[in-house]
Amino acid sequence: MFGEVPEGYALVDMPSWAWGGKPQGLFADAGVRCIATDDPGRWLVQTNERYRRQRPDLVQHRELAGPGARRPDFSYLSSRPHFAAHESSAWALEELAAREERVSRTGNPVHAFEAMRLRLLLAEPAALAGQAEHEFTELLQVPLQDQPETKVFADAGAHVFERSASLVWRQKLPLILCQIWQDPLLQVGDIAHVGAAQARNELTFQSAHALADGVYLMDAYIGPLLAALSPSVWAFNVPRMFGSLMFSLGQPVAGGSSGAEEMLHHIGVPGRDSAMPVARLTPTASATASRWWADALNSMFAVTSDFSVFTDAAGVYLPRRHMTTILTVEQLFRRTTSALISERDTNARRVLMFTALDTVERLTTVQLENLTDFEHARAALEAISESLSQEAAEVLVPGAARAVQALEAVQDGFFLRRSLGTVDVELQVGTGVQSMTPRRAAALYLKALRDATHGHGARRGNSEDRTDALLAQHDGVLPHDLGLLAYLYLLEILVRPDRLREVLRAGCRRPRQSREGNIDPDRGR
């Protein structure tokens, strides 16, 4: 048996049949250093970056062209590996032709960008560099309608968000181990059914596959970045097998219109009720924000892909905890993106915000009533702003700032306080009165609305009167931008990777209770 596990290491149980009978090959592909222990099937592992005490190399940003680039470097795209065969079906090519015909017919810039994305999406690997350079050159030449000599996207840029193959394997390995945990044949080394599935060209290890596939194309993880200035759009991406090719426009453009753009828009739901001005960016703000985002993702993945974070007190790796963390993090990114782009539907944005805040609570251990507290949110915004350069903040901070302003405005909804002339909110609870500041009342009011996901009315007797009193004293008007609170706290997680490491590590060291109150029997081996 191995003795005390050193800091930064984990004891990982891996079947001897894995990776063709050479599990060390799988660890190597995951960017993990492994040492066999005296215990058969158990390995002592440590990520390469921790072993070498160097910066992780899991996510990289590269500016191919733009105001911050010395010279265009689209040839870089030709060197990027493709981890799967690139396929362009006949149907996809027909769709592209139809989109290009529509552009020539309508002249609609939205249609033009759609056709541009499709051309880059379908381009063969050998042709991608040339196609990207051509599209970028065309983008730079788009004229202002009334002033042809003025170019709308003169400060446009081309960028690559690239994830390493090691990151893919680090995300996949815990899911593989969890599938083995549930497959009695794999547990005893019978892999015949796996080989049969491979012969049928089926995906063999599918545990939670569709809940954790955002890392392949990086679309899930750059979604909040692309939507950061919503309802304006400042960039768009093209998913490729190495990550994402992104084009920044240099200046944001309106992301939607007040009128109906498709038939579903004729079904009336409340959305934003006032116009939002389109921001102005300095020429290199897009590249600076993109580079910061990639660096932040790199630091975050260094935590969430570190096997030593997901170990019990004895240093034994817990793949189930690792799996659920991977799914939780991706869920937060995807739902935050959906909240950011839900400009036409306030109800959808609010529901997405609440479910995202539940996820934030899991990743930070900060309770919801604190996440909805104005002073707590303002402190988070200040910490975010202090960690960003002025140029990066031009893209990343406005949405978070609007969320904090909206949270402060929730306090104004306690109309009865104004009518009665009281400083605090005076809740009639039972036979007495509970007095609280508007700030505290607003935080509890939002918590009550989150709990109302299952229906209004508290089920616990000690909170029912207070919840009903809060509902009765507030006018129910909530700013549309309140739904951006999810984005605020996602940014805070990104600027504090060390705090994320502490929370995740502490969560694995605490015994997990079953519903019956017993210690979880599945910890460890």
CSV table of C-alpha atoms in Angstrom, one decimal, residues 4-427:
chain,number,residue,atom,x,y,z
A,4,GLU,CA,0.8,9.3,2.9
A,5,VAL,CA,-0.2,11.0,-0.4
A,6,PRO,CA,1.9,14.1,-1.1
A,7,GLU,CA,0.1,17.5,-1.7
A,8,GLY,CA,-1.0,17.8,-5.3
A,9,TYR,CA,-1.2,14.1,-6.0
A,10,ALA,CA,-4.1,11.6,-6.2
A,11,LEU,CA,-4.4,7.9,-5.9
A,12,VAL,CA,-6.4,6.8,-9.0
A,13,ASP,CA,-7.8,3.3,-9.5
A,14,MET,CA,-7.5,2.3,-13.2
A,15,PRO,CA,-8.4,-1.1,-14.7
A,16,SER,CA,-5.4,-2.9,-16.1
A,17,TRP,CA,-7.2,-3.4,-19.5
A,18,ALA,CA,-7.5,0.4,-20.0
A,19,TRP,CA,-5.8,1.9,-23.1
A,20,GLY,CA,-5.0,-1.4,-24.6
A,21,GLY,CA,-3.5,-2.7,-21.3
A,22,LYS,CA,-1.3,0.4,-20.8
A,23,PRO,CA,-3.1,2.8,-18.6
A,24,GLN,CA,-0.1,5.0,-18.4
A,25,GLY,CA,-0.7,5.9,-22.0
A,26,LEU,CA,-4.1,7.3,-21.1
A,27,PHE,CA,-2.6,9.3,-18.2
A,28,ALA,CA,0.1,10.6,-20.6
A,29,ASP,CA,-2.5,11.8,-23.1
A,30,ALA,CA,-4.3,13.6,-20.3
A,31,GLY,CA,-1.1,15.5,-19.4
A,32,VAL,CA,-0.7,13.6,-16.1
A,33,ARG,CA,2.4,12.1,-14.6
A,34,CYS,CA,1.7,8.7,-13.1
A,35,ILE,CA,3.6,6.3,-10.8
A,36,ALA,CA,2.6,2.7,-10.2
A,37,THR,CA,2.0,1.8,-6.6
A,38,ASP,CA,2.4,-1.5,-4.9
A,39,ASP,CA,-1.4,-1.8,-4.9
A,40,PRO,CA,-2.4,-3.4,-8.3
A,41,GLY,CA,-4.4,-1.1,-10.5
A,42,ARG,CA,-3.7,2.0,-8.3
A,43,TRP,CA,-1.6,4.9,-9.6
A,44,LEU,CA,-0.2,8.0,-8.0
A,45,VAL,CA,-0.9,10.8,-10.4
A,46,GLN,CA,-0.1,14.5,-10.7
A,47,THR,CA,-0.8,17.0,-13.5
A,48,ASN,CA,2.2,18.0,-15.5
A,49,GLU,CA,1.8,21.7,-14.7
A,50,ARG,CA,1.8,21.0,-10.9
A,51,TYR,CA,4.8,18.6,-11.2
A,52,ARG,CA,6.8,21.1,-13.3
A,53,ARG,CA,5.4,24.1,-11.3
A,54,GLN,CA,4.6,26.0,-14.5
A,55,ARG,CA,1.5,27.6,-16.0
A,56,PRO,CA,-1.0,25.2,-17.4
A,57,ASP,CA,-1.4,24.9,-21.2
A,58,LEU,CA,-5.0,23.8,-21.5
A,59,VAL,CA,-6.7,26.8,-23.2
A,60,GLN,CA,-4.9,29.2,-25.5
A,61,HIS,CA,-5.9,32.4,-27.3
A,62,ARG,CA,-4.1,33.6,-30.4
A,63,GLU,CA,-4.9,36.8,-32.3
A,64,LEU,CA,-4.6,36.0,-36.0
A,65,ALA,CA,-5.3,39.5,-37.3
A,66,GLY,CA,-6.6,42.8,-36.0
A,67,PRO,CA,-5.4,46.1,-34.4
A,68,GLY,CA,-3.3,44.3,-31.8
A,69,ALA,CA,-1.6,41.9,-34.2
A,70,ARG,CA,1.8,42.7,-35.7
A,71,ARG,CA,0.8,41.1,-39.0
A,72,PRO,CA,-1.9,38.7,-40.1
A,73,ASP,CA,-1.1,35.1,-39.3
A,74,PHE,CA,-3.9,33.0,-40.8
A,75,SER,CA,-1.4,30.3,-41.8
A,76,TYR,CA,-1.5,29.2,-38.2
A,77,LEU,CA,-4.9,27.6,-38.9
A,78,SER,CA,-3.2,25.1,-41.3
A,79,SER,CA,-1.1,23.7,-38.5
A,80,ARG,CA,-4.0,23.0,-36.2
A,81,PRO,CA,-4.8,19.3,-35.5
A,82,HIS,CA,-8.2,17.9,-36.3
A,83,PHE,CA,-9.1,15.1,-33.8
A,84,ALA,CA,-11.8,13.7,-36.0
A,85,ALA,CA,-12.5,13.5,-39.8
A,86,HIS,CA,-13.9,16.7,-41.2
A,87,GLU,CA,-17.1,16.0,-43.0
A,88,SER,CA,-19.3,18.3,-45.1
A,89,SER,CA,-22.5,16.5,-46.1
A,90,ALA,CA,-24.3,17.2,-49.4
A,91,TRP,CA,-27.2,18.6,-47.3
A,92,ALA,CA,-24.9,21.1,-45.6
A,93,LEU,CA,-23.5,22.3,-48.9
A,94,GLU,CA,-27.0,22.7,-50.3
A,95,GLU,CA,-27.9,24.7,-47.2
A,96,LEU,CA,-24.9,26.9,-47.8
A,97,ALA,CA,-25.9,27.6,-51.4
A,98,ALA,CA,-29.4,28.5,-50.2
A,99,ARG,CA,-28.0,30.9,-47.6
A,100,GLU,CA,-25.7,32.6,-50.1
A,101,GLU,CA,-28.6,33.0,-52.6
A,102,ARG,CA,-30.6,34.6,-49.8
A,103,VAL,CA,-27.8,37.1,-49.1
A,104,SER,CA,-27.7,38.2,-52.7
A,105,ARG,CA,-31.5,38.6,-52.7
A,106,THR,CA,-32.0,40.4,-49.4
A,107,GLY,CA,-28.7,42.1,-48.6
A,108,ASN,CA,-29.5,41.6,-45.0
A,109,PRO,CA,-26.2,41.7,-42.9
A,110,VAL,CA,-27.5,39.0,-40.5
A,111,HIS,CA,-27.9,36.7,-43.5
A,112,ALA,CA,-24.4,37.6,-44.7
A,113,PHE,CA,-22.8,36.7,-41.4
A,114,GLU,CA,-24.7,33.5,-41.3
A,115,ALA,CA,-23.4,32.5,-44.8
A,116,MET,CA,-19.9,33.6,-43.7
A,117,ARG,CA,-20.0,31.3,-40.7
A,118,LEU,CA,-21.3,28.4,-42.8
A,119,ARG,CA,-18.5,28.8,-45.3
A,120,LEU,CA,-15.9,28.7,-42.5
A,121,LEU,CA,-17.7,25.9,-40.7
A,122,LEU,CA,-17.7,23.7,-43.8
A,123,ALA,CA,-14.2,24.6,-45.1
A,124,GLU,CA,-11.9,21.6,-45.4
A,125,PRO,CA,-8.9,21.8,-43.0
A,126,ALA,CA,-6.4,22.5,-45.9
A,127,ALA,CA,-8.6,25.4,-47.1
A,128,LEU,CA,-9.5,26.9,-43.8
A,129,ALA,CA,-6.6,29.4,-43.6
A,130,GLY,CA,-7.2,30.8,-47.0
A,131,GLN,CA,-11.0,30.9,-46.5
A,132,ALA,CA,-10.6,32.7,-43.1
A,133,GLU,CA,-8.3,35.3,-44.6
A,134,HIS,CA,-10.6,35.9,-47.4
A,135,GLU,CA,-13.6,36.3,-45.1
A,136,PHE,CA,-11.7,38.6,-42.8
A,137,THR,CA,-10.6,40.8,-45.7
A,138,GLU,CA,-14.2,41.1,-46.9
A,139,LEU,CA,-15.3,42.0,-43.4
A,140,LEU,CA,-12.8,44.9,-43.3
A,141,GLN,CA,-14.2,46.3,-46.5
A,142,VAL,CA,-17.8,46.6,-45.4
A,143,PRO,CA,-18.8,50.3,-45.9
A,144,LEU,CA,-21.0,52.5,-43.9
A,145,GLN,CA,-24.3,52.8,-45.8
A,146,ASP,CA,-24.2,56.6,-46.2
A,147,GLN,CA,-20.4,57.0,-46.1
A,148,PRO,CA,-18.8,54.4,-48.4
A,149,GLU,CA,-15.3,55.6,-47.6
A,150,THR,CA,-15.9,54.7,-43.9
A,151,LYS,CA,-15.5,51.1,-43.0
A,152,VAL,CA,-17.9,49.7,-40.4
A,153,PHE,CA,-15.6,47.0,-39.1
A,154,ALA,CA,-12.2,48.7,-39.6
A,155,ASP,CA,-11.0,47.4,-36.2
A,156,ALA,CA,-12.2,43.8,-36.7
A,157,GLY,CA,-10.0,41.0,-35.5
A,158,ALA,CA,-9.6,37.2,-36.0
A,159,HIS,CA,-8.9,35.0,-33.0
A,160,VAL,CA,-8.5,31.4,-32.1
A,161,PHE,CA,-9.6,29.8,-28.9
A,162,GLU,CA,-7.8,26.5,-28.7
A,163,ARG,CA,-8.1,23.7,-26.2
A,164,SER,CA,-5.4,21.1,-25.7
A,165,ALA,CA,-6.0,17.4,-26.3
A,166,SER,CA,-4.9,16.9,-22.7
A,167,LEU,CA,-7.9,18.9,-21.5
A,168,VAL,CA,-10.3,16.7,-23.5
A,169,TRP,CA,-8.9,13.5,-21.9
A,170,ARG,CA,-8.9,15.0,-18.4
A,171,GLN,CA,-12.6,15.8,-18.8
A,172,LYS,CA,-13.3,12.4,-20.3
A,173,LEU,CA,-11.4,10.2,-17.9
A,174,PRO,CA,-13.7,10.6,-14.8
A,175,LEU,CA,-16.7,9.9,-17.0
A,176,ILE,CA,-15.1,6.7,-18.2
A,177,LEU,CA,-14.4,5.6,-14.6
A,178,CYS,CA,-18.0,6.4,-13.7
A,179,GLN,CA,-19.3,4.2,-16.5
A,180,ILE,CA,-17.0,1.4,-15.3
A,181,TRP,CA,-18.6,1.8,-11.9
A,182,GLN,CA,-22.0,1.1,-13.4
A,183,ASP,CA,-21.0,-1.6,-15.8
A,184,PRO,CA,-20.5,-5.0,-14.1
A,185,LEU,CA,-18.8,-6.5,-17.1
A,186,LEU,CA,-16.2,-3.8,-17.3
A,187,GLN,CA,-15.6,-4.2,-13.5
A,188,VAL,CA,-14.4,-7.7,-14.1
A,189,GLY,CA,-12.4,-6.9,-17.2
A,190,ASP,CA,-14.9,-8.2,-19.8
A,191,ILE,CA,-14.7,-5.7,-22.6
A,192,ALA,CA,-16.2,-7.7,-25.4
A,193,HIS,CA,-19.3,-5.6,-25.6
A,194,VAL,CA,-17.1,-2.5,-25.9
A,195,GLY,CA,-15.3,-4.0,-28.9
A,196,ALA,CA,-18.6,-4.9,-30.5
A,197,ALA,CA,-19.9,-1.4,-30.1
A,198,GLN,CA,-16.7,0.0,-31.7
A,199,ALA,CA,-17.2,-2.4,-34.6
A,200,ARG,CA,-20.6,-0.9,-35.2
A,201,ASN,CA,-19.0,2.6,-35.1
A,202,GLU,CA,-20.9,3.5,-31.9
A,203,LEU,CA,-19.5,5.7,-29.2
A,204,THR,CA,-18.4,3.3,-26.5
A,205,PHE,CA,-18.1,5.5,-23.4
A,206,GLN,CA,-21.1,7.7,-23.3
A,207,SER,CA,-21.6,8.5,-19.6
A,208,ALA,CA,-22.9,12.1,-19.4
A,209,HIS,CA,-21.5,12.7,-22.8
A,210,ALA,CA,-24.0,15.3,-24.0
A,211,LEU,CA,-23.8,17.1,-20.7
A,212,ALA,CA,-20.1,17.7,-21.0
A,213,ASP,CA,-19.4,18.1,-24.7
A,214,GLY,CA,-18.8,21.8,-24.6
A,215,VAL,CA,-15.1,21.4,-24.2
A,216,TYR,CA,-14.6,19.9,-27.6
A,217,LEU,CA,-15.4,23.0,-29.7
A,218,MET,CA,-15.2,25.4,-26.7
A,219,ASP,CA,-18.6,26.8,-27.7
A,220,ALA,CA,-20.0,26.4,-24.2
A,221,TYR,CA,-17.1,28.2,-22.6
A,222,ILE,CA,-16.9,31.2,-24.8
A,223,GLY,CA,-20.6,31.7,-25.1
A,224,PRO,CA,-20.8,34.2,-22.1
A,225,LEU,CA,-17.8,36.1,-23.6
A,226,LEU,CA,-19.6,36.4,-27.0
A,227,ALA,CA,-22.8,37.5,-25.3
A,228,ALA,CA,-21.1,39.8,-22.7
A,229,LEU,CA,-22.5,43.0,-24.4
A,230,SER,CA,-26.0,41.7,-25.1
A,231,PRO,CA,-28.3,43.0,-26.5
A,232,SER,CA,-25.4,44.2,-28.7
A,233,VAL,CA,-23.1,41.7,-30.5
A,234,TRP,CA,-19.4,42.4,-30.7
A,235,ALA,CA,-18.1,39.0,-32.0
A,236,PHE,CA,-19.2,35.6,-33.4
A,237,ASN,CA,-17.5,32.3,-33.4
A,238,VAL,CA,-17.1,29.4,-35.8
A,239,PRO,CA,-16.7,26.0,-34.1
A,240,ARG,CA,-13.9,23.8,-35.4
A,241,MET,CA,-12.4,20.6,-34.1
A,242,PHE,CA,-9.5,22.4,-32.4
A,243,GLY,CA,-11.7,24.8,-30.6
A,244,SER,CA,-13.3,28.0,-32.0
A,245,LEU,CA,-12.3,30.5,-34.6
A,246,MET,CA,-13.7,33.9,-33.5
A,247,PHE,CA,-14.2,37.1,-35.4
A,248,SER,CA,-14.5,40.3,-33.4
A,249,LEU,CA,-16.2,43.2,-35.1
A,250,GLY,CA,-14.2,46.0,-33.5
A,251,GLN,CA,-17.4,47.8,-32.6
A,252,PRO,CA,-20.6,46.2,-31.2
A,253,VAL,CA,-23.7,46.2,-33.4
A,254,ALA,CA,-27.4,45.9,-32.4
A,255,GLY,CA,-28.1,42.2,-31.7
A,256,GLY,CA,-31.8,42.3,-32.3
A,257,SER,CA,-34.7,44.5,-33.3
A,258,SER,CA,-37.9,45.6,-31.6
A,259,GLY,CA,-40.0,44.1,-34.3
A,260,ALA,CA,-40.8,40.5,-35.1
A,261,GLU,CA,-38.1,38.7,-37.0
A,262,GLU,CA,-39.8,35.3,-37.1
A,263,MET,CA,-43.3,34.0,-36.6
A,264,LEU,CA,-42.6,32.8,-33.0
A,265,HIS,CA,-42.0,36.5,-32.1
A,266,HIS,CA,-45.7,37.1,-32.6
A,267,ILE,CA,-46.4,35.2,-29.4
A,268,GLY,CA,-46.3,37.9,-26.8
A,269,VAL,CA,-44.0,37.6,-23.8
A,270,PRO,CA,-42.5,40.4,-21.7
A,271,GLY,CA,-39.0,41.4,-22.6
A,272,ARG,CA,-36.8,44.5,-22.4
A,273,ASP,CA,-39.0,47.6,-22.1
A,274,SER,CA,-36.4,50.2,-23.0
A,275,ALA,CA,-33.7,50.7,-25.6
A,276,MET,CA,-30.1,49.9,-24.7
A,277,PRO,CA,-27.4,52.1,-26.2
A,278,VAL,CA,-24.7,50.4,-28.3
A,279,ALA,CA,-21.3,50.7,-26.5
A,280,ARG,CA,-18.1,52.0,-28.1
A,281,LEU,CA,-14.9,50.1,-27.8
A,282,THR,CA,-11.3,51.1,-28.1
A,283,PRO,CA,-9.5,49.4,-31.0
A,284,THR,CA,-7.7,46.7,-29.0
A,285,ALA,CA,-10.5,46.1,-26.4
A,286,SER,CA,-11.8,43.0,-28.2
A,287,ALA,CA,-8.4,41.3,-28.3
A,288,THR,CA,-7.6,42.2,-24.7
A,289,ALA,CA,-10.9,40.8,-23.4
A,290,SER,CA,-10.6,37.7,-25.4
A,291,ARG,CA,-7.0,37.1,-24.2
A,292,TRP,CA,-8.2,37.6,-20.6
A,293,TRP,CA,-11.0,35.2,-21.0
A,294,ALA,CA,-8.8,32.5,-22.4
A,295,ASP,CA,-6.3,32.9,-19.5
A,296,ALA,CA,-9.2,32.8,-17.0
A,297,LEU,CA,-10.5,29.6,-18.6
A,298,ASN,CA,-7.0,28.1,-18.5
A,299,SER,CA,-6.8,28.8,-14.8
A,300,MET,CA,-10.2,27.5,-14.1
A,301,PHE,CA,-9.6,24.2,-16.0
A,302,ALA,CA,-6.3,23.8,-14.2
A,303,VAL,CA,-8.5,23.5,-11.1
A,304,THR,CA,-11.5,21.5,-12.4
A,305,SER,CA,-9.2,19.0,-14.3
A,306,ASP,CA,-6.8,18.5,-11.4
A,307,PHE,CA,-7.4,15.0,-10.0
A,308,SER,CA,-5.9,15.9,-6.6
A,309,VAL,CA,-8.7,18.3,-6.0
A,310,PHE,CA,-11.2,15.5,-6.1
A,311,THR,CA,-9.7,13.2,-3.4
A,312,ASP,CA,-10.8,12.1,0.0
A,313,ALA,CA,-8.9,12.6,3.2
A,314,ALA,CA,-6.7,9.7,2.3
A,315,GLY,CA,-5.8,11.1,-1.1
A,316,VAL,CA,-8.0,8.6,-3.0
A,317,TYR,CA,-9.5,10.0,-6.2
A,318,LEU,CA,-13.3,10.3,-6.3
A,319,PRO,CA,-14.3,10.2,-10.0
A,320,ARG,CA,-18.0,10.7,-9.2
A,321,ARG,CA,-17.3,14.0,-7.5
A,322,HIS,CA,-15.1,15.0,-10.4
A,323,MET,CA,-17.8,14.1,-12.9
A,324,THR,CA,-20.5,16.1,-11.2
A,325,THR,CA,-18.2,19.1,-10.9
A,326,ILE,CA,-17.5,19.0,-14.7
A,327,LEU,CA,-21.2,18.8,-15.4
A,328,THR,CA,-22.0,21.6,-12.9
A,329,VAL,CA,-19.4,24.0,-14.4
A,330,GLU,CA,-20.5,23.4,-18.0
A,331,GLN,CA,-24.1,23.9,-16.9
A,332,LEU,CA,-23.3,27.3,-15.4
A,333,PHE,CA,-21.6,28.5,-18.6
A,334,ARG,CA,-24.4,27.3,-20.8
A,335,ARG,CA,-27.2,28.7,-18.7
A,336,THR,CA,-25.4,32.0,-18.3
A,337,THR,CA,-25.1,32.3,-22.0
A,338,SER,CA,-28.9,31.6,-22.4
A,339,ALA,CA,-29.7,34.2,-19.8
A,340,LEU,CA,-27.5,36.8,-21.5
A,341,ILE,CA,-29.2,36.3,-24.9
A,342,SER,CA,-32.8,36.1,-23.6
A,343,GLU,CA,-33.5,39.7,-24.5
A,344,ARG,CA,-37.0,39.1,-25.7
A,345,ASP,CA,-38.2,37.0,-22.7
A,346,THR,CA,-37.8,38.3,-19.2
A,347,ASN,CA,-39.4,35.3,-17.6
A,348,ALA,CA,-37.0,32.9,-19.3
A,349,ARG,CA,-34.0,35.1,-18.3
A,350,ARG,CA,-35.2,35.2,-14.7
A,351,VAL,CA,-35.7,31.4,-14.5
A,352,LEU,CA,-32.3,30.9,-16.0
A,353,MET,CA,-30.8,33.3,-13.5
A,354,PHE,CA,-32.3,31.4,-10.5
A,355,THR,CA,-31.1,28.0,-11.7
A,356,ALA,CA,-27.7,29.5,-12.5
A,357,LEU,CA,-27.5,31.0,-9.0
A,358,ASP,CA,-28.3,27.6,-7.5
A,359,THR,CA,-25.2,26.3,-9.5
A,360,VAL,CA,-23.1,29.2,-8.2
A,361,GLU,CA,-24.1,28.4,-4.7
A,362,ARG,CA,-22.8,24.8,-5.3
A,363,LEU,CA,-19.5,26.1,-6.6
A,364,THR,CA,-18.9,28.9,-4.1
A,365,THR,CA,-20.8,27.7,-0.9
A,366,VAL,CA,-22.3,31.2,-0.8
A,367,GLN,CA,-26.0,31.0,0.0
A,368,LEU,CA,-28.6,32.4,-2.4
A,369,GLU,CA,-29.8,35.1,0.0
A,370,ASN,CA,-26.2,36.4,0.0
A,371,LEU,CA,-25.9,36.2,-3.8
A,372,THR,CA,-29.0,38.3,-4.0
A,373,ASP,CA,-27.8,40.8,-1.5
A,374,PHE,CA,-26.9,44.2,-3.1
A,375,GLU,CA,-23.7,44.8,-1.0
A,376,HIS,CA,-22.4,41.3,-1.7
A,377,ALA,CA,-23.0,41.8,-5.4
A,378,ARG,CA,-21.4,45.2,-5.4
A,379,ALA,CA,-18.3,43.8,-3.7
A,380,ALA,CA,-18.1,41.1,-6.3
A,381,LEU,CA,-18.3,43.7,-9.1
A,382,GLU,CA,-15.5,45.7,-7.5
A,383,ALA,CA,-13.3,42.6,-7.2
A,384,ILE,CA,-14.0,41.8,-10.9
A,385,SER,CA,-13.3,45.4,-12.0
A,386,GLU,CA,-10.0,45.5,-10.1
A,387,SER,CA,-8.8,42.3,-11.7
A,388,LEU,CA,-9.3,43.5,-15.3
A,389,SER,CA,-7.5,46.0,-17.4
A,390,GLN,CA,-9.4,49.0,-18.6
A,391,GLU,CA,-9.7,47.6,-22.1
A,392,ALA,CA,-10.8,44.1,-21.1
A,393,ALA,CA,-13.4,45.8,-18.8
A,394,GLU,CA,-15.0,47.6,-21.7
A,395,VAL,CA,-16.3,44.3,-23.0
A,396,LEU,CA,-16.7,42.2,-19.8
A,397,VAL,CA,-17.9,44.6,-17.1
A,398,PRO,CA,-21.0,46.4,-18.5
A,399,GLY,CA,-23.3,43.4,-18.2
A,400,ALA,CA,-22.2,42.7,-14.6
A,401,ALA,CA,-22.6,46.3,-13.7
A,402,ARG,CA,-26.1,46.4,-15.1
A,403,ALA,CA,-27.0,43.3,-12.9
A,404,VAL,CA,-25.8,45.1,-9.8
A,405,GLN,CA,-27.8,48.2,-10.7
A,406,ALA,CA,-30.9,46.1,-11.3
A,407,LEU,CA,-30.5,44.3,-7.9
A,408,GLU,CA,-30.4,47.7,-6.2
A,409,ALA,CA,-33.5,48.7,-8.0
A,410,VAL,CA,-35.4,45.7,-6.6
A,411,GLN,CA,-35.5,47.6,-3.3
A,412,ASP,CA,-37.7,50.3,-4.9
A,413,GLY,CA,-40.5,47.8,-5.3
A,414,PHE,CA,-41.4,47.8,-1.6
A,415,PHE,CA,-44.2,50.4,-2.2
A,416,LEU,CA,-45.9,50.0,1.1
A,417,ARG,CA,-42.8,51.3,2.9
A,418,ARG,CA,-43.1,54.5,1.0
A,419,SER,CA,-46.9,54.8,1.5
A,420,LEU,CA,-46.5,54.3,5.3
A,421,GLY,CA,-43.4,56.5,5.5
A,422,THR,CA,-41.2,53.9,7.2
A,423,VAL,CA,-37.5,53.6,6.7
A,424,ASP,CA,-37.4,49.9,6.9
A,425,VAL,CA,-39.7,47.3,5.5
A,426,GLU,CA,-42.2,46.3,8.3
A,427,LEU,CA,-43.5,42.8,7.7
